[in-house]
Amino acid sequence: MRILIVEDEPRLLHNLAKALREESYAVDTAADGDDGIVKALDCDYDAIVLDVMLPGLDGWQILERLRRKKKTPVLMLTARDATRDRVRGLDAGADDYLIKPFDLAELLARLRALIRRAAGQAESTLTVRDLVIDTRSRTVSRNGEAIAFTAREYAILEYLVLHRGEVVTRTAIYEHLFDESDDTLSNLVDVHVFSIRKKVGPELIATRRGQGYCIET
Ligand code: CA
């Protein structure tokens, strides 16, 4: 999953980006509103963490401009515990909000929920055939037995499962799951899918020649 963080406080931005990368998200950052809106419109993020008080465009203006074009899930960060702010944010099309200072674990949980809801999936556990995918612990099991996945393999499988019934291109996988700073090549997606298939069986993920991969519904 690729996340954009728009936050002008350098230490918070750094810590958030680090924490999200540790959770295997691909992370882009913007330290002001003008850079934030350019990136938010330019790339199809799986979610955006958006601070309200920013130099340049503020969080409200970014949200308003974004919503004219895109439905990207947005988690607003507000410094004030003001009902007015929360109502304004939700009215303006924010999907959720957190009041600073917030607990990192709560931010991660809310992001996971936003991403799942955007995929039409309310539960934190995904079931596909005989596999159970727990998005909280990022684990995969079959008949109660855990299957060992690397972080990358897990991220690819979760992304394909959240987009069940759609053909997912290698480029989409690369853009949503691999960080800008990653120097790995996109054809490594094939290597990861090969090793996922060895673990879950060859029939779960179909290859659509010249298009990408698909998990049938
Ligand atoms: Ca700020």
mmCIF file of C-alpha atoms and ligand atoms in Angstrom:
data_model
loop_
_atom_site.group_PDB
_atom_site.id
_atom_site.type_symbol
_atom_site.label_atom_id
_atom_site.label_comp_id
_atom_site.label_asym_id
_atom_site.label_seq_id
_atom_site.Cartn_x
_atom_site.Cartn_y
_atom_site.Cartn_z
ATOM 1 C CA MET A 1 0.000 0.000 0.000
ATOM 2 C CA ARG A 2 1.293 3.457 -0.843
ATOM 3 C CA ILE A 3 0.661 6.228 1.656
ATOM 4 C CA LEU A 4 1.223 9.980 1.389
ATOM 5 C CA ILE A 5 1.959 11.874 4.605
ATOM 6 C CA VAL A 6 1.469 15.658 4.490
ATOM 7 C CA GLU A 7 2.923 17.110 7.686
ATOM 8 C CA ASP A 8 5.141 20.131 8.281
ATOM 9 C CA GLU A 9 6.554 19.135 11.659
ATOM 10 C CA PRO A 10 9.863 17.473 10.653
ATOM 11 C CA ARG A 11 10.205 15.098 13.564
ATOM 12 C CA LEU A 12 6.609 13.875 13.355
ATOM 13 C CA LEU A 13 6.915 13.472 9.581
ATOM 14 C CA HIS A 14 10.125 11.492 9.987
ATOM 15 C CA ASN A 15 8.713 9.257 12.732
ATOM 16 C CA LEU A 16 5.469 8.593 10.899
ATOM 17 C CA ALA A 17 7.261 7.718 7.670
ATOM 18 C CA LYS A 18 9.640 5.427 9.528
ATOM 19 C CA ALA A 19 6.806 3.666 11.382
ATOM 20 C CA LEU A 20 4.790 3.160 8.210
ATOM 21 C CA ARG A 21 7.809 1.811 6.328
ATOM 22 C CA GLU A 22 8.392 -0.620 9.168
ATOM 23 C CA GLU A 23 4.839 -1.830 8.528
ATOM 24 C CA SER A 24 5.850 -2.370 4.883
ATOM 25 C CA TYR A 25 3.940 0.561 3.437
ATOM 26 C CA ALA A 26 5.500 2.483 0.581
ATOM 27 C CA VAL A 27 5.642 6.064 1.855
ATOM 28 C CA ASP A 28 5.827 9.435 0.114
ATOM 29 C CA THR A 29 6.050 12.631 2.117
ATOM 30 C CA ALA A 30 5.225 16.316 1.689
ATOM 31 C CA ALA A 31 6.273 18.997 4.181
ATOM 32 C CA ASP A 32 3.907 21.720 2.966
ATOM 33 C CA GLY A 33 0.460 22.058 1.442
ATOM 34 C CA ASP A 34 1.542 22.939 -2.072
ATOM 35 C CA ASP A 35 3.734 19.867 -2.440
ATOM 36 C CA GLY A 36 0.991 17.854 -0.729
ATOM 37 C CA ILE A 37 -1.744 18.668 -3.226
ATOM 38 C CA VAL A 38 0.558 18.068 -6.225
ATOM 39 C CA LYS A 39 1.470 14.609 -4.947
ATOM 40 C CA ALA A 40 -2.074 13.779 -3.815
ATOM 41 C CA LEU A 41 -3.449 14.519 -7.285
ATOM 42 C CA ASP A 42 -0.537 13.028 -9.174
ATOM 43 C CA CYS A 43 -0.448 9.558 -7.664
ATOM 44 C CA ASP A 44 -3.153 7.043 -6.707
ATOM 45 C CA TYR A 45 -2.432 6.614 -3.021
ATOM 46 C CA ASP A 46 -4.145 3.960 -0.932
ATOM 47 C CA ALA A 47 -4.525 6.562 1.827
ATOM 48 C CA ILE A 48 -3.342 10.053 2.775
ATOM 49 C CA VAL A 49 -2.418 11.227 6.276
ATOM 50 C CA LEU A 50 -3.150 14.951 6.170
ATOM 51 C CA ASP A 51 -2.235 17.536 8.782
ATOM 52 C CA VAL A 52 -4.651 20.473 9.069
ATOM 53 C CA MET A 53 -2.241 23.307 9.881
ATOM 54 C CA LEU A 54 0.288 23.546 7.053
ATOM 55 C CA PRO A 55 2.346 26.203 5.308
ATOM 56 C CA GLY A 56 0.936 26.950 1.851
ATOM 57 C CA LEU A 57 -2.421 25.310 1.311
ATOM 58 C CA ASP A 58 -3.846 24.074 4.588
ATOM 59 C CA GLY A 59 -5.363 20.642 5.117
ATOM 60 C CA TRP A 60 -8.918 21.866 4.408
ATOM 61 C CA GLN A 61 -7.935 23.374 1.073
ATOM 62 C CA ILE A 62 -6.063 20.242 0.070
ATOM 63 C CA LEU A 63 -9.040 18.083 0.997
ATOM 64 C CA GLU A 64 -11.443 20.278 -0.946
ATOM 65 C CA ARG A 65 -9.305 20.241 -4.104
ATOM 66 C CA LEU A 66 -8.619 16.525 -3.787
ATOM 67 C CA ARG A 67 -12.312 15.659 -3.424
ATOM 68 C CA ARG A 68 -13.159 17.360 -6.728
ATOM 69 C CA LYS A 69 -11.024 14.697 -8.421
ATOM 70 C CA LYS A 70 -10.432 11.701 -6.175
ATOM 71 C CA LYS A 71 -11.883 9.497 -3.459
ATOM 72 C CA THR A 72 -8.512 8.635 -1.875
ATOM 73 C CA PRO A 73 -9.148 7.806 1.810
ATOM 74 C CA VAL A 74 -7.965 10.698 3.995
ATOM 75 C CA LEU A 75 -7.053 10.596 7.684
ATOM 76 C CA MET A 76 -6.879 14.169 9.023
ATOM 77 C CA LEU A 77 -4.549 15.129 11.862
ATOM 78 C CA THR A 78 -5.944 17.961 13.930
ATOM 79 C CA ALA A 79 -4.156 19.685 16.775
ATOM 80 C CA ARG A 80 -7.307 20.931 18.412
ATOM 81 C CA ASP A 81 -9.867 18.862 20.188
ATOM 82 C CA ALA A 82 -12.627 20.995 18.738
ATOM 83 C CA THR A 83 -15.928 19.458 17.667
ATOM 84 C CA ARG A 84 -16.166 22.199 15.018
ATOM 85 C CA ASP A 85 -12.938 20.975 13.400
ATOM 86 C CA ARG A 86 -14.016 17.358 13.376
ATOM 87 C CA VAL A 87 -17.419 18.177 11.900
ATOM 88 C CA ARG A 88 -15.798 20.392 9.294
ATOM 89 C CA GLY A 89 -13.344 17.647 8.378
ATOM 90 C CA LEU A 90 -15.973 14.954 8.016
ATOM 91 C CA ASP A 91 -18.279 17.302 6.080
ATOM 92 C CA ALA A 92 -15.438 18.186 3.739
ATOM 93 C CA GLY A 93 -14.938 14.521 2.866
ATOM 94 C CA ALA A 94 -12.304 13.358 5.348
ATOM 95 C CA ASP A 95 -12.745 9.664 6.104
ATOM 96 C CA ASP A 96 -11.383 9.797 9.639
ATOM 97 C CA TYR A 97 -9.443 12.084 11.917
ATOM 98 C CA LEU A 98 -7.015 11.872 14.839
ATOM 99 C CA ILE A 99 -6.291 14.512 17.428
ATOM 100 C CA LYS A 100 -2.645 15.321 18.142
ATOM 101 C CA PRO A 101 -0.859 14.016 20.054
ATOM 102 C CA PHE A 102 -2.028 10.590 18.989
ATOM 103 C CA ASP A 103 -0.974 7.051 19.654
ATOM 104 C CA LEU A 104 0.971 5.541 16.754
ATOM 105 C CA ALA A 105 -0.756 2.173 17.147
ATOM 106 C CA GLU A 106 -4.119 3.903 16.801
ATOM 107 C CA LEU A 107 -3.028 5.705 13.648
ATOM 108 C CA LEU A 108 -1.864 2.400 12.138
ATOM 109 C CA ALA A 109 -5.145 0.690 13.060
ATOM 110 C CA ARG A 110 -7.221 3.507 11.568
ATOM 111 C CA LEU A 111 -5.173 3.486 8.372
ATOM 112 C CA ARG A 112 -5.693 -0.254 7.980
ATOM 113 C CA ALA A 113 -9.430 0.219 8.518
ATOM 114 C CA LEU A 114 -9.584 3.064 5.955
ATOM 115 C CA ILE A 115 -7.764 1.002 3.346
ATOM 116 C CA ARG A 116 -10.003 -2.009 3.962
ATOM 117 C CA ARG A 117 -13.181 0.067 3.808
ATOM 118 C CA ALA A 118 -12.050 1.667 0.551
ATOM 119 C CA ALA A 119 -11.801 -1.884 -0.824
ATOM 120 C CA GLY A 120 -15.320 -2.634 0.453
ATOM 121 C CA GLN A 121 -13.998 -4.812 3.246
ATOM 122 C CA ALA A 122 -15.212 -4.031 6.772
ATOM 123 C CA GLU A 123 -13.578 -6.925 8.631
ATOM 124 C CA SER A 124 -9.925 -6.974 9.611
ATOM 125 C CA THR A 125 -9.728 -10.624 8.600
ATOM 126 C CA LEU A 126 -9.860 -11.511 4.921
ATOM 127 C CA THR A 127 -10.841 -14.984 3.814
ATOM 128 C CA VAL A 128 -10.093 -16.310 0.373
ATOM 129 C CA ARG A 129 -10.653 -19.991 -0.346
ATOM 130 C CA ASP A 130 -9.012 -21.838 2.560
ATOM 131 C CA LEU A 131 -6.713 -18.963 3.517
ATOM 132 C CA VAL A 132 -7.291 -16.562 6.390
ATOM 133 C CA ILE A 133 -5.409 -13.263 6.177
ATOM 134 C CA ASP A 134 -5.236 -11.241 9.367
ATOM 135 C CA THR A 135 -4.523 -7.609 8.442
ATOM 136 C CA ARG A 136 -3.796 -6.675 12.060
ATOM 137 C CA SER A 137 -1.027 -9.199 12.655
ATOM 138 C CA ARG A 138 -0.187 -9.353 8.916
ATOM 139 C CA THR A 139 -0.261 -13.137 9.011
ATOM 140 C CA VAL A 140 -1.642 -15.807 6.722
ATOM 141 C CA SER A 141 -2.964 -19.139 7.907
ATOM 142 C CA ARG A 142 -4.677 -22.222 6.532
ATOM 143 C CA ASN A 143 -6.781 -24.443 8.811
ATOM 144 C CA GLY A 144 -5.337 -22.582 11.805
ATOM 145 C CA GLU A 145 -1.741 -23.233 10.700
ATOM 146 C CA ALA A 146 0.376 -20.152 10.080
ATOM 147 C CA ILE A 147 2.165 -19.941 6.727
ATOM 148 C CA ALA A 148 5.471 -18.042 6.877
ATOM 149 C CA PHE A 149 5.448 -15.011 4.564
ATOM 150 C CA THR A 150 8.046 -12.309 4.045
ATOM 151 C CA ALA A 151 6.756 -8.734 4.492
ATOM 152 C CA ARG A 152 6.830 -8.222 0.708
ATOM 153 C CA GLU A 153 4.977 -11.447 -0.064
ATOM 154 C CA TYR A 154 2.365 -10.603 2.542
ATOM 155 C CA ALA A 155 1.883 -7.097 1.128
ATOM 156 C CA ILE A 156 1.419 -8.418 -2.419
ATOM 157 C CA LEU A 157 -1.038 -11.112 -1.339
ATOM 158 C CA GLU A 158 -3.060 -8.659 0.767
ATOM 159 C CA TYR A 159 -3.200 -6.190 -2.115
ATOM 160 C CA LEU A 160 -4.392 -8.859 -4.562
ATOM 161 C CA VAL A 161 -7.010 -10.112 -2.088
ATOM 162 C CA LEU A 162 -8.310 -6.572 -1.449
ATOM 163 C CA HIS A 163 -8.674 -6.241 -5.234
ATOM 164 C CA ARG A 164 -10.279 -9.632 -5.794
ATOM 165 C CA GLY A 165 -12.015 -9.960 -9.127
ATOM 166 C CA GLU A 166 -9.834 -7.271 -10.714
ATOM 167 C CA VAL A 167 -6.780 -7.734 -12.872
ATOM 168 C CA VAL A 168 -3.909 -6.091 -11.000
ATOM 169 C CA THR A 169 -1.020 -5.053 -13.224
ATOM 170 C CA ARG A 170 2.602 -5.463 -12.227
ATOM 171 C CA THR A 171 2.927 -1.697 -12.479
ATOM 172 C CA ALA A 172 0.074 -1.224 -9.986
ATOM 173 C CA ILE A 173 1.708 -3.657 -7.567
ATOM 174 C CA TYR A 174 5.009 -1.882 -7.985
ATOM 175 C CA GLU A 175 3.505 1.589 -7.503
ATOM 176 C CA HIS A 176 1.415 0.660 -4.489
ATOM 177 C CA LEU A 177 3.877 -1.532 -2.638
ATOM 178 C CA PHE A 178 7.394 -0.479 -3.476
ATOM 179 C CA ASP A 179 9.036 2.610 -2.054
ATOM 180 C CA GLU A 180 10.538 5.334 -4.226
ATOM 181 C CA SER A 181 13.843 4.658 -2.543
ATOM 182 C CA ASP A 182 13.639 1.013 -3.549
ATOM 183 C CA ASP A 183 16.106 0.157 -6.280
ATOM 184 C CA THR A 184 14.584 -3.245 -6.935
ATOM 185 C CA LEU A 185 13.155 -3.867 -10.390
ATOM 186 C CA SER A 186 9.481 -4.325 -11.048
ATOM 187 C CA ASN A 187 10.052 -7.775 -12.503
ATOM 188 C CA LEU A 188 10.791 -8.894 -8.962
ATOM 189 C CA VAL A 189 7.010 -8.868 -8.500
ATOM 190 C CA ASP A 190 7.035 -12.088 -10.533
ATOM 191 C CA VAL A 191 9.607 -13.600 -8.207
ATOM 192 C CA HIS A 192 7.468 -12.754 -5.166
ATOM 193 C CA VAL A 193 4.316 -14.132 -6.780
ATOM 194 C CA PHE A 194 6.224 -17.302 -7.656
ATOM 195 C CA SER A 195 7.173 -17.778 -4.018
ATOM 196 C CA ILE A 196 3.631 -16.916 -2.788
ATOM 197 C CA ARG A 197 2.289 -19.627 -5.101
ATOM 198 C CA LYS A 198 4.709 -22.158 -3.676
ATOM 199 C CA LYS A 199 3.209 -21.461 -0.249
ATOM 200 C CA VAL A 200 -0.498 -21.198 -1.012
ATOM 201 C CA GLY A 201 -0.837 -23.391 -4.097
ATOM 202 C CA PRO A 202 -0.524 -22.507 -7.780
ATOM 203 C CA GLU A 203 -4.221 -21.951 -8.536
ATOM 204 C CA LEU A 204 -5.050 -19.040 -6.195
ATOM 205 C CA ILE A 205 -3.385 -16.288 -8.217
ATOM 206 C CA ALA A 206 -4.062 -16.454 -11.946
ATOM 207 C CA THR A 207 -1.684 -14.848 -14.433
ATOM 208 C CA ARG A 208 -3.401 -12.828 -17.136
ATOM 209 C CA ARG A 209 -0.838 -12.830 -19.872
ATOM 210 C CA GLY A 210 0.244 -9.334 -20.842
ATOM 211 C CA GLN A 211 -1.985 -7.797 -18.160
ATOM 212 C CA GLY A 212 -1.114 -8.888 -14.651
ATOM 213 C CA TYR A 213 -2.468 -11.025 -11.854
ATOM 214 C CA CYS A 214 -5.949 -11.793 -10.632
ATOM 215 C CA ILE A 215 -7.564 -13.586 -7.694
ATOM 216 C CA GLU A 216 -10.983 -14.689 -8.900
ATOM 217 C CA THR A 217 -13.955 -14.003 -6.643
HETATM 218 CA CA CA B 1 1.158 21.346 11.212
#
